[in-house]
Coordinates of C-alpha atoms and ligand atoms in Angstrom, one line a residue:
X252 CA 112.0 100.8 105.2
X253 CA 109.1 99.6 107.3
X254 CA 111.3 99.3 110.3
X255 CA 111.6 103.1 110.5
X256 CA 107.8 103.4 110.8
X257 CA 106.4 103.8 114.3
X258 CA 105.3 102.2 116.5
X259 CA 108.1 99.6 116.4
X260 CA 105.8 96.8 117.8
X261 CA 102.2 97.6 116.9
X262 CA 100.9 94.1 118.0
X263 CA 98.3 94.3 120.7
X264 CA 97.7 98.0 120.2
X265 CA 94.0 99.2 119.9
X266 CA 92.7 100.8 116.7
X267 CA 92.3 104.1 118.5
X268 CA 96.0 104.1 119.2
X269 CA 97.0 103.0 115.7
X270 CA 94.8 105.7 114.1
X271 CA 96.9 108.3 115.8
X272 CA 100.4 106.7 116.1
X273 CA 100.4 104.1 113.3
X274 CA 102.8 104.3 110.5
X275 CA 104.6 107.5 111.3
X276 CA 108.1 107.8 109.8
X277 CA 109.7 111.0 111.3
X278 CA 112.3 113.0 109.4
X279 CA 115.6 113.9 111.2
X280 CA 113.7 117.1 112.4
X281 CA 111.5 115.1 114.7
X282 CA 108.3 116.8 113.7
X283 CA 105.2 116.1 115.8
X284 CA 102.8 115.9 112.9
X285 CA 103.2 113.7 109.9
X286 CA 105.4 115.5 107.3
X287 CA 104.0 116.4 103.9
X288 CA 106.5 115.5 101.2
X289 CA 105.2 117.4 98.3
X290 CA 107.8 116.2 95.8
X291 CA 107.7 114.4 92.5
X292 CA 111.1 112.9 92.7
X293 CA 114.2 112.3 94.8
X294 CA 117.9 113.1 94.4
X295 CA 120.8 110.8 95.1
X296 CA 124.2 111.4 96.7
X297 CA 126.0 109.6 93.9
X298 CA 125.5 107.7 90.6
X299 CA 126.2 104.6 92.6
X300 CA 123.5 105.3 95.1
X301 CA 121.1 106.0 92.3
X302 CA 122.0 102.7 90.6
X303 CA 121.4 100.9 93.9
X304 CA 118.0 102.5 94.3
X305 CA 117.0 101.4 90.9
X306 CA 118.2 97.9 91.4
X307 CA 116.1 97.7 94.5
X308 CA 119.3 97.1 96.6
X309 CA 118.5 100.4 98.6
X310 CA 114.9 100.6 99.6
X311 CA 114.6 104.4 99.3
X312 CA 112.1 106.3 97.1
X313 CA 112.5 106.8 93.4
X314 CA 109.5 108.7 92.0
X315 CA 106.2 109.6 93.6
X316 CA 104.3 107.6 91.1
X317 CA 106.0 104.6 92.6
X318 CA 105.9 105.7 96.2
X319 CA 106.2 108.7 98.4
X320 CA 107.0 109.1 102.1
X321 CA 103.7 110.8 103.0
X322 CA 101.7 108.3 101.0
X323 CA 103.7 105.4 102.6
X324 CA 102.7 106.6 106.1
X325 CA 99.0 106.6 105.0
X326 CA 99.4 103.1 103.6
X327 CA 101.2 101.9 106.7
X328 CA 98.6 103.3 109.0
X329 CA 95.8 101.7 106.9
X330 CA 97.5 98.3 106.9
X331 CA 98.0 98.4 110.7
X332 CA 94.3 99.4 111.2
X333 CA 93.0 96.7 108.9
X334 CA 95.4 94.0 110.0
X335 CA 96.6 93.6 106.4
X336 CA 100.1 92.8 105.4
X337 CA 100.2 95.7 102.9
X338 CA 98.3 98.6 101.5
X339 CA 98.5 100.8 98.5
X340 CA 96.8 104.1 98.2
X341 CA 95.2 105.5 95.0
X342 CA 93.8 108.7 93.7
X343 CA 90.1 107.7 94.4
X344 CA 88.0 104.9 95.5
X345 CA 87.3 104.0 91.9
X346 CA 91.0 104.0 91.1
X347 CA 91.3 101.4 93.9
X348 CA 88.5 99.2 92.5
X349 CA 89.7 99.4 89.0
X350 CA 93.3 98.6 89.9
X351 CA 92.3 95.8 92.2
X352 CA 90.3 94.1 89.5
X353 CA 92.4 94.8 86.4
X354 CA 95.7 93.9 88.0
X355 CA 94.6 90.3 88.3
X356 CA 92.0 89.6 85.6
X357 CA 92.7 88.6 82.0
X358 CA 90.7 87.8 79.0
X359 CA 88.5 84.7 79.4
X360 CA 88.1 85.1 83.3
X361 CA 84.8 85.2 85.0
X362 CA 83.6 87.3 87.9
X363 CA 80.7 86.7 90.3
X364 CA 79.5 89.9 92.1
X365 CA 76.7 91.0 94.4
X366 CA 74.2 93.0 92.3
X367 CA 73.9 95.9 94.8
X368 CA 77.1 97.7 94.1
X369 CA 78.2 101.3 93.8
X370 CA 77.2 102.6 90.4
X371 CA 80.7 102.9 88.9
X372 CA 81.7 99.4 90.1
X373 CA 78.7 98.1 88.2
X374 CA 79.8 100.0 85.1
X375 CA 83.3 98.4 85.3
X376 CA 81.8 94.9 85.7
X377 CA 79.0 95.3 83.2
X378 CA 80.2 97.7 80.6
X379 CA 83.9 97.8 80.7
X380 CA 85.3 94.4 81.5
X381 CA 83.3 92.7 78.7
X382 CA 85.4 94.7 76.2
X383 CA 88.3 92.4 77.3
X384 CA 86.2 89.2 77.3
X385 CA 85.9 89.2 81.0
X386 CA 82.3 88.2 82.0
X387 CA 80.5 89.0 85.2
X388 CA 77.5 87.2 86.7
X389 CA 75.5 89.5 89.0
X390 CA 73.7 87.7 91.8
X391 CA 71.4 88.6 94.7
X392 CA 74.3 89.0 97.3
X393 CA 72.1 88.0 100.2
X394 CA 71.5 84.5 98.6
X395 CA 74.5 82.2 99.2
X396 CA 73.0 79.6 96.8
X397 CA 73.0 82.2 94.0
X398 CA 76.8 82.8 94.6
X399 CA 77.4 79.0 94.5
X400 CA 75.3 78.5 91.4
X401 CA 77.0 81.3 89.5
X402 CA 80.5 79.7 89.7
X403 CA 82.1 78.5 86.5
X404 CA 85.3 76.7 85.8
X405 CA 86.9 80.1 84.8
X406 CA 85.7 82.1 87.9
X407 CA 88.6 84.0 89.2
X408 CA 87.0 86.6 91.4
X409 CA 84.1 87.3 93.8
X410 CA 83.2 90.9 94.5
X411 CA 80.8 92.3 97.1
X412 CA 79.8 95.3 99.0
X413 CA 78.2 95.0 102.5
X414 CA 76.2 96.8 103.9
X415 CA 74.9 97.5 100.4
X416 CA 74.0 101.0 98.9
X417 CA 71.4 102.2 99.6
X418 CA 69.2 99.6 101.1
X419 CA 71.7 98.5 103.7
X420 CA 71.3 94.8 103.0
X421 CA 74.0 92.5 104.3
X422 CA 76.1 89.9 102.5
X423 CA 77.4 87.0 104.6
X424 CA 81.1 87.7 104.0
X425 CA 82.4 84.5 105.7
X426 CA 79.9 82.5 103.7
X427 CA 80.8 84.0 100.4
X428 CA 84.6 83.7 101.3
X429 CA 84.1 80.0 101.8
X430 CA 82.5 79.6 98.4
X431 CA 85.2 81.7 96.8
X432 CA 87.9 79.6 98.3
X433 CA 86.2 76.3 97.2
X434 CA 86.0 77.8 93.7
X435 CA 89.7 78.7 93.7
X436 CA 88.7 82.4 93.4
X437 CA 89.7 85.5 95.3
X438 CA 87.2 87.6 97.3
X439 CA 87.3 91.4 97.0
X440 CA 85.2 93.4 99.5
X441 CA 84.3 97.0 99.1
X442 CA 84.2 98.0 102.8
X443 CA 83.2 101.6 102.5
X444 CA 79.9 101.6 104.3
X445 CA 81.3 99.6 107.2
X446 CA 84.5 101.6 107.6
X447 CA 87.7 99.8 108.8
X448 CA 86.4 100.0 112.4
X449 CA 83.1 98.2 112.1
X450 CA 83.9 95.2 109.9
X451 CA 87.1 93.2 109.2
X452 CA 86.6 91.4 105.9
X453 CA 90.1 89.9 106.1
X454 CA 89.2 88.2 109.4
X455 CA 86.1 86.9 107.7
X456 CA 88.1 85.3 104.8
X457 CA 88.3 88.0 102.2
X458 CA 91.5 88.3 100.2
X459 CA 91.4 92.0 99.2
X460 CA 89.7 95.0 100.9
X461 CA 89.0 98.3 99.2
X462 CA 88.1 101.7 100.5
X463 CA 87.0 104.9 99.0
X464 CA 89.0 107.1 101.5
X465 CA 86.8 110.0 100.1
X466 CA 84.1 108.9 102.6
X467 CA 84.7 108.4 106.3
X468 CA 88.5 108.3 106.2
X469 CA 88.7 111.9 105.1
X470 CA 85.3 112.4 106.5
X471 CA 85.3 116.1 106.2
X472 CA 84.5 116.5 102.5
X473 CA 87.9 117.6 101.2
X474 CA 89.9 115.1 99.2
X475 CA 89.4 112.0 97.0
X476 CA 91.4 108.9 97.8
X477 CA 91.3 105.2 97.8
X478 CA 93.1 102.2 99.3
X479 CA 93.6 98.5 98.4
X480 CA 94.6 96.2 101.3
X481 CA 95.9 92.6 100.7
X482 CA 98.7 90.2 101.4
X483 CA 102.3 91.2 100.6
X484 CA 102.3 88.5 98.0
X485 CA 99.3 89.8 96.1
X486 CA 100.7 93.3 96.1
X487 CA 104.0 92.1 94.9
X488 CA 102.7 89.7 92.3
X489 CA 99.8 91.7 90.9
X490 CA 99.1 95.3 92.2
X491 CA 102.5 96.9 92.6
X492 CA 103.5 96.8 89.0
X493 CA 100.0 97.6 87.7
X494 CA 100.0 100.8 89.9
X495 CA 103.5 101.8 88.9
X496 CA 103.0 101.5 85.2
X497 CA 99.4 102.8 85.0
X498 CA 99.8 105.7 87.5
X499 CA 96.6 106.1 89.6
X500 CA 98.7 107.5 92.4
X501 CA 97.2 109.6 95.2
X502 CA 98.6 113.1 95.6
X503 CA 101.0 113.3 98.7
X504 CA 98.9 116.2 99.8
X505 CA 95.7 114.2 99.7
X506 CA 97.5 111.3 101.5
X507 CA 98.5 113.8 104.2
X508 CA 94.8 114.9 104.6
X509 CA 93.8 111.3 104.9
X510 CA 96.4 110.7 107.6
X511 CA 94.9 113.6 109.6
X512 CA 91.4 112.3 108.9
X513 CA 92.4 108.9 110.3
X514 CA 93.4 110.5 113.6
X515 CA 89.7 111.4 114.3
X516 CA 88.1 108.5 112.4
X517 CA 87.4 106.5 115.6
X518 CA 85.7 109.5 117.3
X519 CA 83.7 110.5 114.3
X520 CA 82.5 107.0 113.4
X521 CA 81.6 106.2 117.0
X522 CA 79.6 109.5 117.4
X523 CA 78.0 109.3 113.9
X524 CA 77.0 105.7 114.5
X525 CA 75.5 106.4 117.9
X526 CA 73.4 109.3 116.3
X527 CA 72.4 107.0 113.4
X528 CA 71.1 104.3 115.8
X529 CA 69.2 106.9 117.9
X530 CA 67.8 108.6 114.9
X531 CA 66.7 105.3 113.3
X532 CA 64.8 104.4 116.6
X533 CA 63.3 107.8 116.9
X534 CA 61.9 108.1 113.4
X535 CA 60.7 104.4 113.1
X536 CA 56.9 104.5 113.2
X537 CA 56.7 108.2 112.8
X538 CA 53.8 109.5 110.7
X539 CA 54.8 109.7 106.9
X540 CA 57.7 107.2 107.4
X541 CA 56.8 103.8 105.9
X542 CA 59.9 101.9 106.7
X543 CA 63.3 102.3 108.4
X544 CA 66.3 100.3 107.4
X545 CA 69.2 100.1 109.9
X546 CA 71.4 96.9 110.2
X547 CA 71.4 96.8 114.1
X548 CA 67.6 97.4 114.5
X549 CA 65.7 94.3 115.5
X550 CA 63.3 94.7 112.5
X551 CA 66.2 94.5 110.0
X552 CA 65.7 91.2 108.2
X553 CA 69.4 90.3 108.6
X554 CA 70.0 91.7 112.1
X555 CA 71.5 88.4 113.3
X556 CA 74.1 88.4 110.5
X557 CA 74.7 92.1 111.1
X558 CA 75.5 91.5 114.7
X559 CA 77.7 88.5 113.8
X560 CA 79.9 90.3 111.3
X561 CA 79.8 94.0 112.2
X562 CA 80.7 95.8 115.4
X563 CA 78.0 98.4 115.0
X564 CA 75.2 99.3 112.6
X565 CA 77.1 102.0 110.8
X566 CA 76.6 105.7 110.1
X567 CA 73.8 105.5 107.5
X568 CA 70.1 105.2 107.9
X569 CA 67.8 104.5 105.0
X570 CA 64.0 105.1 105.1
X571 CA 60.9 105.3 102.9
X572 CA 58.9 108.6 103.0
X573 CA 55.2 108.3 102.2
X574 CA 54.0 109.6 98.9
X575 CA 56.7 108.2 96.5
X576 CA 58.9 110.6 94.7
X577 CA 56.7 113.6 95.5
X578 CA 56.8 112.8 99.2
X579 CA 60.6 112.3 99.1
X580 CA 61.2 115.6 97.3
X581 CA 58.9 117.6 99.5
X582 CA 60.7 116.1 102.5
X583 CA 64.2 116.8 101.1
X584 CA 63.4 120.3 100.1
X585 CA 61.9 121.1 103.6
X586 CA 65.1 120.0 105.5
X587 CA 67.0 122.9 107.0
X588 CA 70.2 121.4 108.6
X589 CA 70.5 118.2 106.6
X590 CA 71.7 119.0 103.0
X591 CA 70.9 117.2 99.8
X592 CA 74.0 115.5 98.4
X593 CA 75.2 112.3 96.9
X594 CA 78.1 112.0 99.2
X595 CA 78.4 110.1 102.5
X596 CA 80.6 109.6 105.5
X597 CA 80.9 113.4 106.0
X598 CA 80.9 115.4 109.2
X599 CA 77.8 117.1 107.8
X600 CA 74.6 115.1 107.5
X601 CA 73.7 114.5 103.8
X602 CA 70.5 113.2 102.2
X603 CA 70.4 111.3 98.9
X604 CA 67.4 110.3 96.8
X605 CA 68.8 107.2 95.0
X606 CA 66.0 106.8 92.5
X607 CA 66.7 110.1 90.8
X608 CA 70.5 110.2 91.4
X609 CA 72.8 107.3 92.0
X610 CA 70.4 104.8 90.7
X611 CA 68.5 106.7 88.0
X612 CA 70.1 104.9 85.1
X613 CA 68.2 101.7 86.1
X614 CA 64.6 101.1 85.0
X615 CA 61.9 101.3 87.6
X616 CA 61.6 97.5 87.5
X617 CA 65.3 97.0 88.2
X618 CA 65.2 99.5 91.0
X619 CA 62.1 97.6 92.4
X620 CA 64.2 94.4 92.3
X621 CA 66.9 96.2 94.3
X622 CA 64.3 97.5 96.8
X623 CA 64.8 101.1 95.8
X624 CA 61.3 102.6 95.8
X625 CA 60.6 106.2 94.8
X626 CA 60.1 107.3 98.4
X627 CA 63.4 105.8 99.6
X628 CA 66.0 108.2 100.9
X629 CA 69.5 107.5 102.3
X630 CA 70.7 109.6 105.2
X631 CA 74.4 109.8 106.0
X632 CA 74.4 110.9 109.6
X633 CA 77.1 113.5 110.5
X634 CA 78.4 115.1 113.7
X635 CA 75.6 117.5 114.5
X636 CA 73.7 116.9 117.8
X637 CA 71.2 114.1 117.1
X638 CA 68.3 116.0 118.7
X639 CA 68.8 118.7 116.1
X640 CA 68.8 116.2 113.2
X641 CA 65.7 114.5 114.6
X642 CA 64.0 117.9 115.0
X643 CA 64.9 118.7 111.4
X644 CA 63.5 115.5 110.1
X645 CA 60.3 115.9 112.1
X646 CA 59.6 119.4 110.8
X647 CA 60.4 118.3 107.2
X648 CA 58.0 115.3 107.6
X649 CA 55.3 117.6 108.7
X650 CA 55.5 119.3 105.2
X651 CA 55.1 116.0 103.3
Ligands
PLP280 C1 82.2 106.4 96.9 C2 82.3 104.9 96.7 C3 83.2 104.4 95.8 C4 84.0 105.2 94.9 O1 84.9 106.1 95.5 P1 85.4 107.5 94.9 O2 86.4 107.9 96.0 O3 84.2 108.3 94.8 O4 86.1 107.2 93.6 C5 83.2 102.9 95.7 N1 82.4 102.2 96.4 C6 81.6 102.7 97.4 C7 80.8 101.7 98.2 C8 81.5 104.1 97.5 O5 80.6 104.6 98.5

């Protein structure tokens, strides 16, 4: 079926072009926009045609838990953008993480993962997988020796996120990929913070890339979604059957929203990133700001690695407000444009206080180890004019 997806020869096309044109399969009506196939199932012209479809001799669709034309367009566009052989969409980012891990792990396996992970990913590794006798060693992701030392004979999987949430530390993806290969393990990268445009984990040696499409891919705060990208072989051997039988399918409607989100992803990420970089520079050294963390700033401890493995510093800026929790809360409450939220990647600028939200379940000591002080806030920079955002931050800082 892939042959009916446009463009016929995507090689050499730029990401900007693939974001708009990639993966379209037009119906006989020749619609301009991607069609929304809001259907659970499909009908067949004859019993013989139905039999052939079920035998896999005819590659058409059977049931939307298995595949759907709108979802397939989203998957195809994502695969072209990532440079992956294949992609599968899921109902949320966590459905993607869960499926990517569970489809390949079994009792007795061991996982090595960077400690700084999205909270629900840590729950899967620390609280859920042990029920099935799958153990995880959490390491300081920035320390390659720690990854190497954690390997056991039964290590099957390495898992990381970079830049990390919320401190924007970097993990050397190529370095970890080499260690995973030497250990005979696969490397899974949660690439949400970097987006498909700023970092290419597969090119750096990763085997599987995961997105929460809920973030920049929708980018307008509407739908949940997830994607897993990998080789055709991995999808066929492991993921495909797992998804079909367990059913974390994305709604075709949400897949359609994601397709439309991808059309503007390049413009949005470019603009949000430019604003984030400007804003980081403008607030660094300001009164009441103790520290600014942004991967492409010269004072970021891993700026050389950031410039090596990323194409830009990203759309998030993290900083420490003077006065601990009290200072951070006064600051957050005084903001007028920037809203308080735990989400990110949105067209609207959103501020998070990790110590009392995403990371509240950790002890103060554990948060300290992760560099999450009580005054630390994470700002997801949106599409507003950067001068307005900076003015908002300045007037809020004056109230700290
Ligand atoms: C949001 C997020 C997820 C989970 O995605 P959902 O769509 O909310 O399920 C996983 N990893 C990272 C890094 C995220 O930011």
